[in-house]
């Protein structure tokens, strides 16, 4: 998957670190959109050359102006374009003639307007991009910023912020305003940004071009991004892989999660996969940290910048107020962190301090003795019970002394320490900033601190698993080439079962006979009790057609059932082709649905749910991209809300989880190996018998793609 | 329920508004705990008389000191006691002799230490309270504050905050440190506190004494509280009722939700009611707003202080950034708010403004034209589509102008407007404070704004329903006096069914015969198919004993089943008394469990869950206190995660919800009318047939209390 990353990626270095910038349409009004880029760069002393382009002026904002880009006195790396939309294509062509390799188009009014004239302008713009060879950011963007060099090829109130400092963050945003808010808030939390890019409507350079470029830059340690939409699921997965490879997280704020535009589904699995599910599965798979708002984003960025990663989810809490200890503990557990107790040896060390403790157990409560808190931290920071710490800060006049001692002490461990900051946001700001500069997150609210710690730990553990090679999974079976035809509708139950069986999925014992043959039977070909189903390639959902009878126990009932399902099927779909009557052994066990889809946008994935109401009503299903290994298949089961059913409820024995895990893995390889021909697979129900007794698929449905070589299937090969 | 409120409530006015205060054990060190109360009151110019009591000093911190409280030169309203714990009882007795009606005991070392010596000291203290007649706050508390009069009978760093202003909030906290944090943070958000009380270990005056008193004070508009534990469920419910009656919310931060100490349960219903459930049910029933952290508390307090309550959950959003619009919308919907579209008439008004809109639909996006935003607000604020608004503020140099225009405009509507504040917390603080003083919440993060709006709307709608009398429910049936005996174990299925049937719950048609009689039958007394169950008062959970057979269709199968359940029951409990074999009609429909418990701490409640895995594995059950009316019973069904099952899934018809609602109401009256004798009721399963066809209880179990006049049942009468 990672090969395509290294090819065809534009070299963005002249754009991101320009020595000379033209501002086409530069206005004399420093507050207007077209006046702002020049004004901001003058205000913050950009050290490169600035060429305002304005045919009506000899100078703009005190800087010599030029009538067009062809008249510039020297080489130029990037042009900021802020002219009326009808002039943009012409300006772009001139940039090409002038040898300017990059343009940042602030002008709006293109395809993003969803108007006819906008579409026409977009068409003309794209033609000019091709003709000129100039690589374009935007249009309809707020621009590109290099904060290190103060190259602000952009507009927006956030640019006049004199406190902006460069830092390890790079921002790529599909909303310009929100991207600048990210920069402002991260900066206010002590996390500076090196680069900020607003993608606009992505006529040329895309979100992905920037994100990959940033991941490869030494000065960038993490990316923050606001994403509204992409149809490039596979590119997003590649980006996530790239992030894990370089060990730099992408803080992802994804919105628009109800978005339309995904294909209607043929199978249950398809229906059970909501739009957002595959994004979430992608974020979970790759080096993403999903955040839901700016506070979370800034907090996690602060932790990444601190550079200390937890080895697990075990949290130690140090407090001076019992109440705060309880709140921090409850919020931490609510967010999935564990609170083990202080080990006895370290409890003894705390007692030896001769300070006053309300508790040396976790949460460790020193009451108001904050003067000694650093000693307590030093005592417990090497306690192997804890992977990280949450520390309630002092407040009031002594907070500065507390902070100095905290910084000296915490520097001695590589376990992350998060501060639950007790001053109100507008007080003791200098002390808080000192702590932030030293690498610590100061979170005012216990919930915020706990949430940041938890999602940061999730990333740290994911990164760790990746380093250990958890993504390299072993094939349980040689690749088979099943002869599945596209374009002729769903495979029959019998054919579907034979395909899944060849990949090692046990299926029910069954006989397929004509109705006439069934009615003439003296003895059932399969031991009672049996299920009787109409077999028709045109009726993939037999239950809906009332074409299934279960628990048949006698030959008379069998014949009656065969006639009934035949008649029902005929009523449901009079023109349906009938293969016959299928007589199958009745199975029992925990009902599970296993599905798989070859998604045109994201690639093949596998899904598991518990049968019946849990899946149908609550949508309690879990997805992972294929193929999955045994560990991940097991993790999928652990993510089901109804997972306890597999452990046995109300006296039922524990289910054969090993056999179930094995089938999930096999189905994931089946879809992976046939992603170009199989659109969807449903195994529903799969019965999971008691431990040691295996599983059996009572029904299966394989839906091939509609056409060989369709856009979907060819895409899924790429 | 409300009668007990008005009796035996102490008059706290001299404690809360003292004219003279003694500080017993006052230290010359103004930083020590015993030195702080005097130091703080001197620093902030408390206008009443201050009497330091210290036998070793003629004066303390420049104020004339007295050797004991008996030597004070005039009347004294309250004594702050900060002496060694062994001296506390004696000082208290002296206070009684000196006619001081109240004492605030800061000293720790009593029952809260969970030591033998602490228990002994608590015993001596409580004896001194009775003997002296002095009403006591604490011990082990940080004290009592009247912020209006600057009567700080307390210690803590928060008291030196010179920005503290009085305001409509009263704080009662079971954690002193956390209570002061509440005060500090609310104050920082522009919400002042009139009173702050730390309850300590509640040797005398309780959390409830203060909360009721505050609700009755005109100067208190809301209460904020941190609660760790209470066994007084009924008192808590009374408090919630009182809050609704006076229309003042109690912002409740409840912790310690895993706490032990609740009785083991005999029935499924009991097992399905976790510790915290009844607290949550109480908060939902009464005038509480449950919050999870200080940020939420301060935000909601700000909205209450604003004084404008929404009439519904329909939110209009005004933004200047598309990205922020999307985030605000998504966070609002995630929190249960609705985002209807701007009505066509008001869209036209917006167009008539001739300003630039990216969208006049909700979220209304004016792009960067914040100068005109007030006009847009004015346009839409009377749109009946919206009950409240979320407005993204301007930022940068013009934010002050924006704020003035916003305040002028928003004053013209009684719909609440919440500001999503765009400046970082440390910037434009003066403008933010001006907006807060004018009554608006400025929330930095979209999620925070949306969450506060949603929980505030929940309260507003609850308060509205209460005003309209939703809590006054009508009896569907006259009160019956069922002759249920306590102390002799669970009632049989037959007896239990007869009791619930008398309250109007339909039960299955059945026959009870001896095994011998069944084995001699020629014809089944109930039409096939039938269920066969062993009837024994000693085997309340028949399935566990394998003493149930379902779907019996022939007389031979019936006899075999009768013998089997008899044998299974004997193996399971050889000494069990056997009433016979019960032959019951088989029912079908959606399986529901209805339960009820007479809880010793909280009173009687009713519970509903969907049968099978949803209830057993996911704990998808909903509780309300009994009795409930039809509307509330319907609301209970709406709160079930699996509620769609009742609407019909995969081709099943919609269930008879009206009949189910009726049964919930009837069961709630049954437990209410017999709360002194019935401990628990289980109706499991209740089959809900298709709409119009009613419901039927296939099994029922009534568990009386163990002893007549037990502590539990006598409590539940009080």
mmCIF file with all atom_site columns, N, CA, C and O in Angstrom, chain A residues 221-237:
data_model
loop_
_atom_site.group_PDB
_atom_site.id
_atom_site.type_symbol
_atom_site.label_atom_id
_atom_site.label_alt_id
_atom_site.label_comp_id
_atom_site.label_asym_id
_atom_site.label_entity_id
_atom_site.label_seq_id
_atom_site.pdbx_PDB_ins_code
_atom_site.Cartn_x
_atom_site.Cartn_y
_atom_site.Cartn_z
_atom_site.occupancy
_atom_site.B_iso_or_equiv
_atom_site.pdbx_formal_charge
_atom_site.auth_seq_id
_atom_site.auth_comp_id
_atom_site.auth_asym_id
_atom_site.auth_atom_id
_atom_site.pdbx_PDB_model_num
ATOM 1  N N  . UNK A 1 221 ? 6.338   17.548 13.645 1.00 0.00 ? 221 UNK A N  1
ATOM 2  C CA . UNK A 1 221 ? 6.228   16.374 14.528 1.00 0.00 ? 221 UNK A CA 1
ATOM 3  C C  . UNK A 1 221 ? 4.813   15.808 14.558 1.00 0.00 ? 221 UNK A C  1
ATOM 4  O O  . UNK A 1 221 ? 4.595   14.710 15.067 1.00 0.00 ? 221 UNK A O  1
ATOM 5  N N  . UNK A 1 222 ? 3.862   16.596 14.089 1.00 0.00 ? 222 UNK A N  1
ATOM 6  C CA . UNK A 1 222 ? 2.470   16.111 14.036 1.00 0.00 ? 222 UNK A CA 1
ATOM 7  C C  . UNK A 1 222 ? 1.687   17.008 13.100 1.00 0.00 ? 222 UNK A C  1
ATOM 8  O O  . UNK A 1 222 ? 2.094   18.134 12.806 1.00 0.00 ? 222 UNK A O  1
ATOM 9  N N  . UNK A 1 223 ? 0.559   16.491 12.652 1.00 0.00 ? 223 UNK A N  1
ATOM 10 C CA . UNK A 1 223 ? -0.320  17.246 11.757 1.00 0.00 ? 223 UNK A CA 1
ATOM 11 C C  . UNK A 1 223 ? -1.673  17.372 12.437 1.00 0.00 ? 223 UNK A C  1
ATOM 12 O O  . UNK A 1 223 ? -2.138  16.435 13.093 1.00 0.00 ? 223 UNK A O  1
ATOM 13 N N  . UNK A 1 224 ? -2.288  18.543 12.281 1.00 0.00 ? 224 UNK A N  1
ATOM 14 C CA . UNK A 1 224 ? -3.680  18.672 12.711 1.00 0.00 ? 224 UNK A CA 1
ATOM 15 C C  . UNK A 1 224 ? -4.498  18.987 11.484 1.00 0.00 ? 224 UNK A C  1
ATOM 16 O O  . UNK A 1 224 ? -4.067  19.765 10.620 1.00 0.00 ? 224 UNK A O  1
ATOM 17 N N  . UNK A 1 225 ? -5.666  18.387 11.398 1.00 0.00 ? 225 UNK A N  1
ATOM 18 C CA . UNK A 1 225 ? -6.439  18.583 10.187 1.00 0.00 ? 225 UNK A CA 1
ATOM 19 C C  . UNK A 1 225 ? -7.932  18.628 10.464 1.00 0.00 ? 225 UNK A C  1
ATOM 20 O O  . UNK A 1 225 ? -8.431  17.958 11.366 1.00 0.00 ? 225 UNK A O  1
ATOM 21 N N  . UNK A 1 226 ? -8.600  19.464 9.692  1.00 0.00 ? 226 UNK A N  1
ATOM 22 C CA . UNK A 1 226 ? -10.051 19.539 9.689  1.00 0.00 ? 226 UNK A CA 1
ATOM 23 C C  . UNK A 1 226 ? -10.478 19.006 8.335  1.00 0.00 ? 226 UNK A C  1
ATOM 24 O O  . UNK A 1 226 ? -10.073 19.540 7.307  1.00 0.00 ? 226 UNK A O  1
ATOM 25 N N  . UNK A 1 227 ? -11.239 17.924 8.333  1.00 0.00 ? 227 UNK A N  1
ATOM 26 C CA . UNK A 1 227 ? -11.625 17.310 7.064  1.00 0.00 ? 227 UNK A CA 1
ATOM 27 C C  . UNK A 1 227 ? -13.133 17.247 6.949  1.00 0.00 ? 227 UNK A C  1
ATOM 28 O O  . UNK A 1 227 ? -13.817 16.770 7.849  1.00 0.00 ? 227 UNK A O  1
ATOM 29 N N  . UNK A 1 228 ? -13.656 17.769 5.850  1.00 0.00 ? 228 UNK A N  1
ATOM 30 C CA . UNK A 1 228 ? -15.107 17.703 5.650  1.00 0.00 ? 228 UNK A CA 1
ATOM 31 C C  . UNK A 1 228 ? -15.494 16.469 4.866  1.00 0.00 ? 228 UNK A C  1
ATOM 32 O O  . UNK A 1 228 ? -16.428 15.773 5.210  1.00 0.00 ? 228 UNK A O  1
ATOM 33 N N  . UNK A 1 229 ? -14.789 16.200 3.807  1.00 0.00 ? 229 UNK A N  1
ATOM 34 C CA . UNK A 1 229 ? -15.196 15.081 2.964  1.00 0.00 ? 229 UNK A CA 1
ATOM 35 C C  . UNK A 1 229 ? -14.036 14.640 2.118  1.00 0.00 ? 229 UNK A C  1
ATOM 36 O O  . UNK A 1 229 ? -13.170 15.438 1.750  1.00 0.00 ? 229 UNK A O  1
ATOM 37 N N  . UNK A 1 230 ? -14.019 13.367 1.814  1.00 0.00 ? 230 UNK A N  1
ATOM 38 C CA . UNK A 1 230 ? -13.139 12.882 0.771  1.00 0.00 ? 230 UNK A CA 1
ATOM 39 C C  . UNK A 1 230 ? -13.752 11.594 0.248  1.00 0.00 ? 230 UNK A C  1
ATOM 40 O O  . UNK A 1 230 ? -14.388 10.855 0.988  1.00 0.00 ? 230 UNK A O  1
ATOM 41 N N  . UNK A 1 231 ? -13.616 11.361 -1.026 1.00 0.00 ? 231 UNK A N  1
ATOM 42 C CA . UNK A 1 231 ? -14.036 10.069 -1.556 1.00 0.00 ? 231 UNK A CA 1
ATOM 43 C C  . UNK A 1 231 ? -12.824 9.160  -1.669 1.00 0.00 ? 231 UNK A C  1
ATOM 44 O O  . UNK A 1 231 ? -12.932 8.029  -2.098 1.00 0.00 ? 231 UNK A O  1
ATOM 45 N N  . UNK A 1 232 ? -11.658 9.674  -1.260 1.00 0.00 ? 232 UNK A N  1
ATOM 46 C CA . UNK A 1 232 ? -10.418 8.934  -1.434 1.00 0.00 ? 232 UNK A CA 1
ATOM 47 C C  . UNK A 1 232 ? -10.081 8.127  -0.192 1.00 0.00 ? 232 UNK A C  1
ATOM 48 O O  . UNK A 1 232 ? -9.083  8.384  0.484  1.00 0.00 ? 232 UNK A O  1
ATOM 49 N N  . UNK A 1 233 ? -10.938 7.152  0.087  1.00 0.00 ? 233 UNK A N  1
ATOM 50 C CA . UNK A 1 233 ? -10.738 6.347  1.283  1.00 0.00 ? 233 UNK A CA 1
ATOM 51 C C  . UNK A 1 233 ? -9.382  5.655  1.300  1.00 0.00 ? 233 UNK A C  1
ATOM 52 O O  . UNK A 1 233 ? -8.714  5.589  2.328  1.00 0.00 ? 233 UNK A O  1
ATOM 53 N N  . UNK A 1 234 ? -8.979  5.136  0.135  1.00 0.00 ? 234 UNK A N  1
ATOM 54 C CA . UNK A 1 234 ? -7.700  4.416  0.112  1.00 0.00 ? 234 UNK A CA 1
ATOM 55 C C  . UNK A 1 234 ? -6.526  5.353  0.328  1.00 0.00 ? 234 UNK A C  1
ATOM 56 O O  . UNK A 1 234 ? -5.550  4.994  0.991  1.00 0.00 ? 234 UNK A O  1
ATOM 57 N N  . UNK A 1 235 ? -6.622  6.553  -0.219 1.00 0.00 ? 235 UNK A N  1
ATOM 58 C CA . UNK A 1 235 ? -5.559  7.535  0.026  1.00 0.00 ? 235 UNK A CA 1
ATOM 59 C C  . UNK A 1 235 ? -5.488  7.871  1.513  1.00 0.00 ? 235 UNK A C  1
ATOM 60 O O  . UNK A 1 235 ? -4.417  8.073  2.067  1.00 0.00 ? 235 UNK A O  1
ATOM 61 N N  . UNK A 1 236 ? -6.658  7.972  2.134  1.00 0.00 ? 236 UNK A N  1
ATOM 62 C CA . UNK A 1 236 ? -6.690  8.285  3.558  1.00 0.00 ? 236 UNK A CA 1
ATOM 63 C C  . UNK A 1 236 ? -6.023  7.162  4.352  1.00 0.00 ? 236 UNK A C  1
ATOM 64 O O  . UNK A 1 236 ? -5.263  7.412  5.291  1.00 0.00 ? 236 UNK A O  1
ATOM 65 N N  . UNK A 1 237 ? -6.287  5.917  3.952  1.00 0.00 ? 237 UNK A N  1
ATOM 66 C CA . UNK A 1 237 ? -5.649  4.787  4.633  1.00 0.00 ? 237 UNK A CA 1
ATOM 67 C C  . UNK A 1 237 ? -4.133  4.803  4.419  1.00 0.00 ? 237 UNK A C  1
ATOM 68 O O  . UNK A 1 237 ? -3.356  4.522  5.330  1.00 0.00 ? 237 UNK A O  1
#
